[in-house]
GROMACS .gro file of C-alpha atoms in nm:
model
  328
    1MET     CA    1  -5.686  -3.265  -4.307
    2ARG     CA    2  -5.476  -3.403  -4.025
    3ARG     CA    3  -5.155  -3.214  -3.974
    4ILE     CA    4  -4.827  -3.389  -3.893
    5ALA     CA    5  -4.631  -3.146  -3.679
    6CYS     CA    6  -4.302  -3.334  -3.673
    7LEU     CA    7  -4.246  -3.608  -3.929
    8LEU     CA    8  -3.903  -3.766  -3.970
    9SER     CA    9  -3.829  -3.964  -4.280
   10VAL     CA   10  -3.531  -4.198  -4.245
   11PRO     CA   11  -3.435  -4.493  -4.021
   12LEU     CA   12  -3.175  -4.293  -3.826
   13ALA     CA   13  -3.431  -4.019  -3.757
   14ALA     CA   14  -3.609  -4.215  -3.486
   15VAL     CA   15  -3.276  -4.268  -3.312
   16LEU     CA   16  -3.185  -3.900  -3.343
   17LEU     CA   17  -3.524  -3.799  -3.206
   18THR     CA   18  -3.508  -4.054  -2.926
   19ALA     CA   19  -3.175  -3.919  -2.812
   20CYS     CA   20  -3.307  -3.565  -2.821
   21SER     CA   21  -3.628  -3.638  -2.632
   22SER     CA   22  -3.458  -3.862  -2.380
   23SER     CA   23  -3.208  -3.595  -2.287
   24SER     CA   24  -3.493  -3.354  -2.220
   25GLY     CA   25  -3.681  -3.604  -2.007
   26LYS     CA   26  -3.986  -3.597  -2.239
   27SER     CA   27  -4.152  -3.867  -2.444
   28THR     CA   28  -4.206  -3.823  -2.819
   29GLY     CA   29  -4.450  -4.050  -3.004
   30SER     CA   30  -4.390  -4.411  -2.899
   31THR     CA   31  -4.049  -4.340  -2.748
   32PRO     CA   32  -4.041  -4.454  -2.383
   33SER     CA   33  -4.022  -4.168  -2.138
   34THR     CA   34  -3.719  -4.127  -1.917
   35THR     CA   35  -3.630  -3.940  -1.603
   36ALA     CA   36  -3.279  -3.856  -1.719
   37SER     CA   37  -3.163  -3.506  -1.629
   38PRO     CA   38  -3.130  -3.255  -1.912
   39VAL     CA   39  -2.782  -3.239  -2.063
   40GLU     CA   40  -2.621  -2.901  -2.114
   41VAL     CA   41  -2.524  -2.872  -2.478
   42PRO     CA   42  -2.181  -2.715  -2.535
   43SER     CA   43  -2.141  -2.433  -2.782
   44PRO     CA   44  -1.986  -2.554  -3.108
   45VAL     CA   45  -1.639  -2.445  -3.214
   46ALA     CA   46  -1.507  -2.424  -3.570
   47SER     CA   47  -1.212  -2.660  -3.522
   48ALA     CA   48  -1.023  -2.862  -3.265
   49SER     CA   49  -0.726  -3.093  -3.255
   50PRO     CA   50  -0.718  -3.371  -3.358
   51MET     CA   51  -0.973  -3.373  -3.644
   52PRO     CA   52  -1.084  -3.648  -3.883
   53THR     CA   53  -1.002  -3.613  -4.252
   54ILE     CA   54  -1.281  -3.632  -4.507
   55SER     CA   55  -1.276  -3.742  -4.871
   56GLY     CA   56  -1.545  -3.762  -5.133
   57GLU     CA   57  -1.760  -3.508  -5.315
   58PHE     CA   58  -2.060  -3.316  -5.188
   59GLY     CA   59  -2.377  -3.513  -5.254
   60SER     CA   60  -2.209  -3.853  -5.224
   61LYS     CA   61  -2.116  -4.074  -4.930
   62ALA     CA   62  -1.807  -3.941  -4.751
   63THR     CA   63  -1.509  -4.141  -4.634
   64ILE     CA   64  -1.422  -4.047  -4.276
   65THR     CA   65  -1.065  -4.125  -4.164
   66LEU     CA   66  -1.006  -4.093  -3.791
   67PRO     CA   67  -0.682  -3.952  -3.650
   68GLY     CA   68  -0.462  -4.149  -3.415
   69GLY     CA   69  -0.547  -3.959  -3.099
   70PRO     CA   70  -0.871  -3.947  -2.897
   71PRO     CA   71  -1.132  -3.678  -2.965
   72SER     CA   72  -1.091  -3.344  -2.790
   73GLY     CA   73  -1.431  -3.364  -2.622
   74GLN     CA   74  -1.541  -3.043  -2.794
   75PHE     CA   75  -1.849  -3.000  -3.009
   76VAL     CA   76  -1.702  -2.906  -3.347
   77VAL     CA   77  -1.885  -2.776  -3.654
   78ASN     CA   78  -1.641  -2.720  -3.939
   79THR     CA   79  -1.731  -2.615  -4.295
   80GLU     CA   80  -1.539  -2.855  -4.516
   81THR     CA   81  -1.665  -2.692  -4.837
   82GLU     CA   82  -1.894  -2.388  -4.855
   83GLY     CA   83  -2.197  -2.384  -5.080
   84THR     CA   84  -2.335  -2.095  -5.278
   85GLY     CA   85  -2.703  -2.135  -5.189
   86ALA     CA   86  -2.926  -1.958  -4.939
   87THR     CA   87  -2.825  -1.934  -4.574
   88VAL     CA   88  -3.011  -2.171  -4.340
   89ASN     CA   89  -3.195  -1.985  -4.066
   90LYS     CA   90  -3.370  -2.108  -3.754
   91ASN     CA   91  -3.707  -2.273  -3.829
   92ASP     CA   92  -3.620  -2.333  -4.195
   93TRP     CA   93  -3.709  -2.677  -4.325
   94VAL     CA   94  -3.368  -2.817  -4.414
   95THR     CA   95  -3.286  -3.131  -4.613
   96VAL     CA   96  -2.956  -3.295  -4.522
   97ASN     CA   97  -2.771  -3.601  -4.646
   98TYR     CA   98  -2.526  -3.748  -4.399
   99THR     CA   99  -2.245  -3.995  -4.336
  100ALA     CA  100  -2.162  -4.100  -3.978
  101LYS     CA  101  -1.883  -4.278  -3.789
  102ASP     CA  102  -1.835  -4.360  -3.421
  103TRP     CA  103  -1.497  -4.212  -3.330
  104THR     CA  104  -1.470  -4.413  -3.007
  105SER     CA  105  -1.533  -4.756  -3.160
  106GLY     CA  106  -1.426  -4.678  -3.518
  107LYS     CA  107  -1.755  -4.821  -3.645
  108ASP     CA  108  -1.928  -4.682  -3.955
  109LEU     CA  109  -2.290  -4.589  -3.877
  110THR     CA  110  -2.604  -4.568  -4.089
  111SER     CA  111  -2.579  -4.322  -4.378
  112SER     CA  112  -2.851  -4.157  -4.585
  113TYR     CA  113  -2.646  -4.265  -4.887
  114ASP     CA  114  -2.679  -4.635  -4.798
  115SER     CA  115  -2.924  -4.851  -4.990
  116GLY     CA  116  -3.279  -4.757  -4.892
  117GLY     CA  117  -3.166  -4.440  -4.717
  118LYS     CA  118  -3.325  -4.097  -4.755
  119PRO     CA  119  -3.213  -3.745  -4.674
  120GLN     CA  120  -3.313  -3.611  -4.333
  121LEU     CA  121  -3.581  -3.340  -4.334
  122TYR     CA  122  -3.626  -3.129  -4.020
  123GLN     CA  123  -3.662  -2.775  -3.891
  124ALA     CA  124  -3.328  -2.618  -3.805
  125GLY     CA  125  -3.271  -2.496  -3.453
  126THR     CA  126  -3.600  -2.621  -3.308
  127GLY     CA  127  -3.473  -2.907  -3.092
  128GLN     CA  128  -3.635  -3.183  -3.300
  129LEU     CA  129  -3.309  -3.373  -3.338
  130VAL     CA  130  -2.980  -3.410  -3.156
  131PRO     CA  131  -2.769  -3.090  -3.153
  132ALA     CA  132  -2.523  -3.239  -3.403
  133PHE     CA  133  -2.802  -3.198  -3.661
  134ASP     CA  134  -3.021  -2.936  -3.498
  135VAL     CA  135  -2.787  -2.640  -3.452
  136SER     CA  136  -2.500  -2.731  -3.685
  137VAL     CA  137  -2.674  -2.614  -4.001
  138GLU     CA  138  -2.785  -2.272  -3.873
  139GLY     CA  139  -2.601  -1.993  -4.052
  140LYS     CA  140  -2.456  -2.230  -4.312
  141LYS     CA  141  -2.528  -2.216  -4.685
  142VAL     CA  142  -2.712  -2.468  -4.898
  143GLY     CA  143  -2.455  -2.669  -5.090
  144SER     CA  144  -2.213  -2.679  -4.794
  145ARG     CA  145  -2.048  -2.992  -4.657
  146LEU     CA  146  -2.003  -2.980  -4.279
  147VAL     CA  147  -1.787  -3.196  -4.054
  148VAL     CA  148  -1.948  -3.229  -3.712
  149VAL     CA  149  -1.770  -3.387  -3.418
  150ALA     CA  150  -2.035  -3.460  -3.157
  151PRO     CA  151  -1.940  -3.560  -2.802
  152PRO     CA  152  -2.221  -3.729  -2.607
  153ALA     CA  153  -2.377  -3.397  -2.500
  154ALA     CA  154  -2.419  -3.296  -2.866
  155GLY     CA  155  -2.499  -3.645  -2.989
  156PHE     CA  156  -2.670  -3.938  -2.823
  157GLY     CA  157  -2.634  -3.823  -2.464
  158ALA     CA  158  -2.541  -4.030  -2.161
  159GLN     CA  159  -2.760  -4.318  -2.279
  160GLY     CA  160  -2.587  -4.365  -2.618
  161SER     CA  161  -2.784  -4.554  -2.883
  162THR     CA  162  -2.833  -4.928  -2.859
  163ALA     CA  163  -2.997  -4.926  -3.204
  164LEU     CA  164  -2.680  -4.793  -3.365
  165GLY     CA  165  -2.432  -4.950  -3.126
  166VAL     CA  166  -2.315  -4.612  -2.997
  167GLY     CA  167  -2.195  -4.627  -2.637
  168LYS     CA  168  -2.284  -4.376  -2.368
  169ASP     CA  169  -1.941  -4.214  -2.378
  170ASP     CA  170  -1.890  -4.230  -2.754
  171THR     CA  171  -1.809  -3.935  -2.978
  172VAL     CA  172  -1.971  -3.949  -3.323
  173VAL     CA  173  -1.848  -3.781  -3.642
  174PHE     CA  174  -2.111  -3.666  -3.893
  175VAL     CA  175  -2.053  -3.532  -4.242
  176LEU     CA  176  -2.360  -3.328  -4.334
  177ASP     CA  177  -2.441  -3.222  -4.691
  178ILE     CA  178  -2.699  -2.940  -4.689
  179MET     CA  179  -2.915  -3.014  -4.992
  180GLN     CA  180  -3.205  -2.770  -4.957
  181SER     CA  181  -3.357  -2.511  -4.726
  182VAL     CA  182  -3.718  -2.391  -4.725
  183PRO     CA  183  -3.808  -2.090  -4.507
  184GLN     CA  184  -4.146  -2.111  -4.338
  185ASP     CA  185  -4.282  -1.816  -4.537
  186SER     CA  186  -4.195  -1.974  -4.873
  187THR     CA  187  -4.460  -1.990  -5.147
  188ALA     CA  188  -4.479  -2.123  -5.501
  189SER     CA  189  -4.407  -1.872  -5.776
  190GLY     CA  190  -4.418  -1.871  -6.155
  191GLN     CA  191  -4.657  -1.835  -6.445
  192VAL     CA  192  -5.018  -1.872  -6.332
  193THR     CA  193  -5.279  -2.076  -6.519
  194GLU     CA  194  -5.622  -1.948  -6.421
  195PRO     CA  195  -5.890  -2.207  -6.338
  196PRO     CA  196  -6.212  -2.212  -6.544
  197ALA     CA  197  -6.483  -1.961  -6.458
  198ASN     CA  198  -6.709  -2.221  -6.295
  199ALA     CA  199  -6.431  -2.328  -6.057
  200PRO     CA  200  -6.317  -2.149  -5.740
  201GLN     CA  201  -6.097  -1.848  -5.811
  202VAL     CA  202  -5.766  -1.780  -5.633
  203LYS     CA  203  -5.611  -1.445  -5.551
  204ASP     CA  204  -5.242  -1.449  -5.468
  205ASN     CA  205  -5.149  -1.250  -5.158
  206GLY     CA  206  -4.771  -1.279  -5.167
  207LYS     CA  207  -4.641  -1.409  -4.836
  208ALA     CA  208  -4.994  -1.434  -4.692
  209ALA     CA  209  -5.254  -1.705  -4.749
  210PRO     CA  210  -5.420  -1.683  -5.091
  211THR     CA  211  -5.787  -1.584  -5.107
  212ILE     CA  212  -6.023  -1.851  -5.243
  213THR     CA  213  -6.359  -1.737  -5.383
  214ILE     CA  214  -6.635  -1.993  -5.447
  215PRO     CA  215  -6.824  -1.936  -5.777
  216SER     CA  216  -7.171  -1.796  -5.715
  217GLY     CA  217  -7.460  -2.026  -5.801
  218GLU     CA  218  -7.242  -2.327  -5.885
  219GLN     CA  219  -7.307  -2.666  -5.729
  220PRO     CA  220  -7.003  -2.850  -5.587
  221PRO     CA  221  -6.863  -3.122  -5.815
  222ALA     CA  222  -6.922  -3.486  -5.725
  223ASP     CA  223  -6.566  -3.592  -5.809
  224LEU     CA  224  -6.220  -3.470  -5.716
  225GLN     CA  225  -6.120  -3.168  -5.924
  226GLN     CA  226  -5.751  -3.088  -5.970
  227TYR     CA  227  -5.609  -2.762  -6.107
  228VAL     CA  228  -5.238  -2.689  -6.144
  229LEU     CA  229  -5.227  -2.311  -6.102
  230ILE     CA  230  -4.845  -2.292  -6.113
  231LYS     CA  231  -4.644  -2.577  -6.270
  232GLY     CA  232  -4.326  -2.635  -6.073
  233ASP     CA  233  -4.009  -2.758  -6.241
  234GLY     CA  234  -3.906  -2.996  -5.962
  235PRO     CA  235  -3.939  -3.376  -5.949
  236GLU     CA  236  -4.274  -3.554  -5.936
  237VAL     CA  237  -4.418  -3.631  -5.593
  238LYS     CA  238  -4.419  -4.003  -5.513
  239SER     CA  239  -4.641  -4.191  -5.271
  240GLY     CA  240  -4.478  -4.220  -4.929
  241GLN     CA  241  -4.271  -3.904  -4.959
  242THR     CA  242  -4.259  -3.629  -4.700
  243LEU     CA  243  -4.368  -3.295  -4.844
  244VAL     CA  244  -4.313  -2.941  -4.720
  245VAL     CA  245  -4.624  -2.743  -4.812
  246GLN     CA  246  -4.812  -2.422  -4.762
  247TYR     CA  247  -5.187  -2.466  -4.778
  248THR     CA  248  -5.517  -2.297  -4.717
  249GLY     CA  249  -5.863  -2.457  -4.711
  250VAL     CA  250  -6.222  -2.328  -4.733
  251THR     CA  251  -6.562  -2.495  -4.736
  252TRP     CA  252  -6.754  -2.473  -5.065
  253ALA     CA  253  -7.084  -2.405  -4.890
  254ASP     CA  254  -6.984  -2.070  -4.738
  255GLY     CA  255  -6.628  -1.998  -4.858
  256LYS     CA  256  -6.505  -1.976  -4.500
  257GLN     CA  257  -6.145  -2.066  -4.423
  258PHE     CA  258  -6.121  -2.356  -4.178
  259ASP     CA  259  -5.744  -2.416  -4.182
  260SER     CA  260  -5.425  -2.263  -4.318
  261SER     CA  261  -5.056  -2.327  -4.266
  262TRP     CA  262  -5.016  -1.949  -4.227
  263SER     CA  263  -5.228  -1.975  -3.911
  264HIS     CA  264  -4.983  -2.203  -3.734
  265GLY     CA  265  -4.633  -2.093  -3.825
  266GLY     CA  266  -4.602  -2.137  -4.199
  267ALA     CA  267  -4.483  -2.427  -4.412
  268GLN     CA  268  -4.564  -2.770  -4.271
  269ALA     CA  269  -4.424  -3.121  -4.327
  270LEU     CA  270  -4.657  -3.411  -4.399
  271GLN     CA  271  -4.647  -3.754  -4.559
  272VAL     CA  272  -4.851  -3.817  -4.871
  273GLY     CA  273  -4.996  -4.138  -5.012
  274THR     CA  274  -4.992  -4.338  -4.690
  275GLY     CA  275  -5.338  -4.269  -4.546
  276SER     CA  276  -5.225  -4.010  -4.293
  277LEU     CA  277  -5.409  -3.739  -4.493
  278ILE     CA  278  -5.758  -3.723  -4.642
  279LYS     CA  279  -5.795  -3.922  -4.963
  280GLY     CA  280  -5.834  -3.608  -5.172
  281TRP     CA  281  -5.482  -3.501  -5.080
  282ASP     CA  282  -5.331  -3.844  -5.134
  283GLN     CA  283  -5.491  -3.869  -5.479
  284GLY     CA  284  -5.442  -3.507  -5.576
  285LEU     CA  285  -5.079  -3.448  -5.480
  286VAL     CA  286  -4.905  -3.767  -5.591
  287GLY     CA  287  -4.770  -3.709  -5.943
  288LYS     CA  288  -4.760  -3.329  -5.914
  289THR     CA  289  -4.421  -3.157  -5.935
  290VAL     CA  290  -4.228  -2.978  -5.661
  291GLY     CA  291  -4.267  -2.603  -5.695
  292SER     CA  292  -4.631  -2.631  -5.804
  293ARG     CA  293  -4.937  -2.453  -5.668
  294VAL     CA  294  -5.232  -2.691  -5.687
  295MET     CA  295  -5.602  -2.632  -5.619
  296LEU     CA  296  -5.802  -2.937  -5.511
  297VAL     CA  297  -6.181  -2.944  -5.488
  298VAL     CA  298  -6.246  -3.240  -5.259
  299PRO     CA  299  -6.591  -3.401  -5.237
  300PRO     CA  300  -6.709  -3.536  -4.900
  301SER     CA  301  -6.630  -3.895  -5.002
  302LEU     CA  302  -6.260  -3.803  -5.030
  303GLY     CA  303  -6.265  -3.566  -4.732
  304TYR     CA  304  -6.442  -3.621  -4.401
  305GLY     CA  305  -6.758  -3.785  -4.535
  306ASP     CA  306  -7.068  -3.768  -4.319
  307LYS     CA  307  -6.875  -3.676  -4.005
  308ALA     CA  308  -6.794  -3.325  -3.888
  309SER     CA  309  -6.430  -3.238  -3.820
  310GLY     CA  310  -6.359  -2.933  -3.606
  311SER     CA  311  -6.526  -2.638  -3.779
  312ILE     CA  312  -6.596  -2.844  -4.093
  313PRO     CA  313  -6.960  -2.960  -4.109
  314ALA     CA  314  -7.050  -3.312  -4.215
  315ASN     CA  315  -7.081  -3.377  -4.591
  316SER     CA  316  -6.867  -3.074  -4.680
  317THR     CA  317  -6.697  -3.018  -5.013
  318LEU     CA  318  -6.356  -2.866  -4.942
  319VAL     CA  319  -6.136  -2.642  -5.154
  320PHE     CA  320  -5.761  -2.634  -5.092
  321VAL     CA  321  -5.480  -2.431  -5.247
  322ILE     CA  322  -5.150  -2.612  -5.182
  323ASP     CA  323  -4.794  -2.503  -5.259
  324ILE     CA  324  -4.558  -2.802  -5.289
  325LEU     CA  325  -4.223  -2.667  -5.174
  326GLU     CA  326  -4.012  -2.979  -5.116
  327ALA     CA  327  -4.041  -3.359  -5.138
  328VAL     CA  328  -3.812  -3.610  -4.966
   0.00000   0.00000   0.00000
């Protein structure tokens, strides 16, 4: 399986990432590199004068009304309404809906609530996105609505954003709705349905990778085998969505683990149903529900075929246990 270390899921995301990588002088993906000097990010404050006023309910597009005066130049993160969910910590996978407005020009910017928009999924506090998104959510609770006033150093930097029409000196106001947070050590939980005796067996190890035992004397199946070990009560996974998952994989031939999310930091984000993963994952995960633990037995034709991949020999049948923790 090919991992996707940093996958961003909405049109604005590429702009947010571009601004972040440009300010650090590094190239990300197809973003052109730049020699711009790093920008020192100011520490956020809870309020400043003047401040925009916000109307609308959490979970719906906000109306941002700008005050008469110019922005203070400070990086402001204000909790408009506080949620009752878990606190977002650094490295958590956080899902955020947002509304945005350019304070300097008065122009409304792209919103996740607009037609065709999606929530933004990213890891909090890791520098993936501009500081207005990256650090604003740390320490806040799921269900909170935040008002973020981002001067250039906390937003799009000295280069602005030509894609959004944000100038190099523009201050941007974001209203962030924190929809979900998934810590990296999260796992699926619930009533377990044991697989049949002739299938691989799974031992739960709490916050560690589950143990997969291949049945002795059994030949690997020729077709994809799918077992829902824990049935989650979340929405069904759709093709093209970004998933947050924990997973572990072993080869049928010797039962040896060849990859696990626990080996590289915990829960990972990946896109399903678009050909970026092996076919067994694309076929086996679409239609499952968020919160589920799924075991897939993947024949070579839906895995890596007659080619070796890393420590996986050619023509290997693979067994995965996958926890589906979030889908955006």
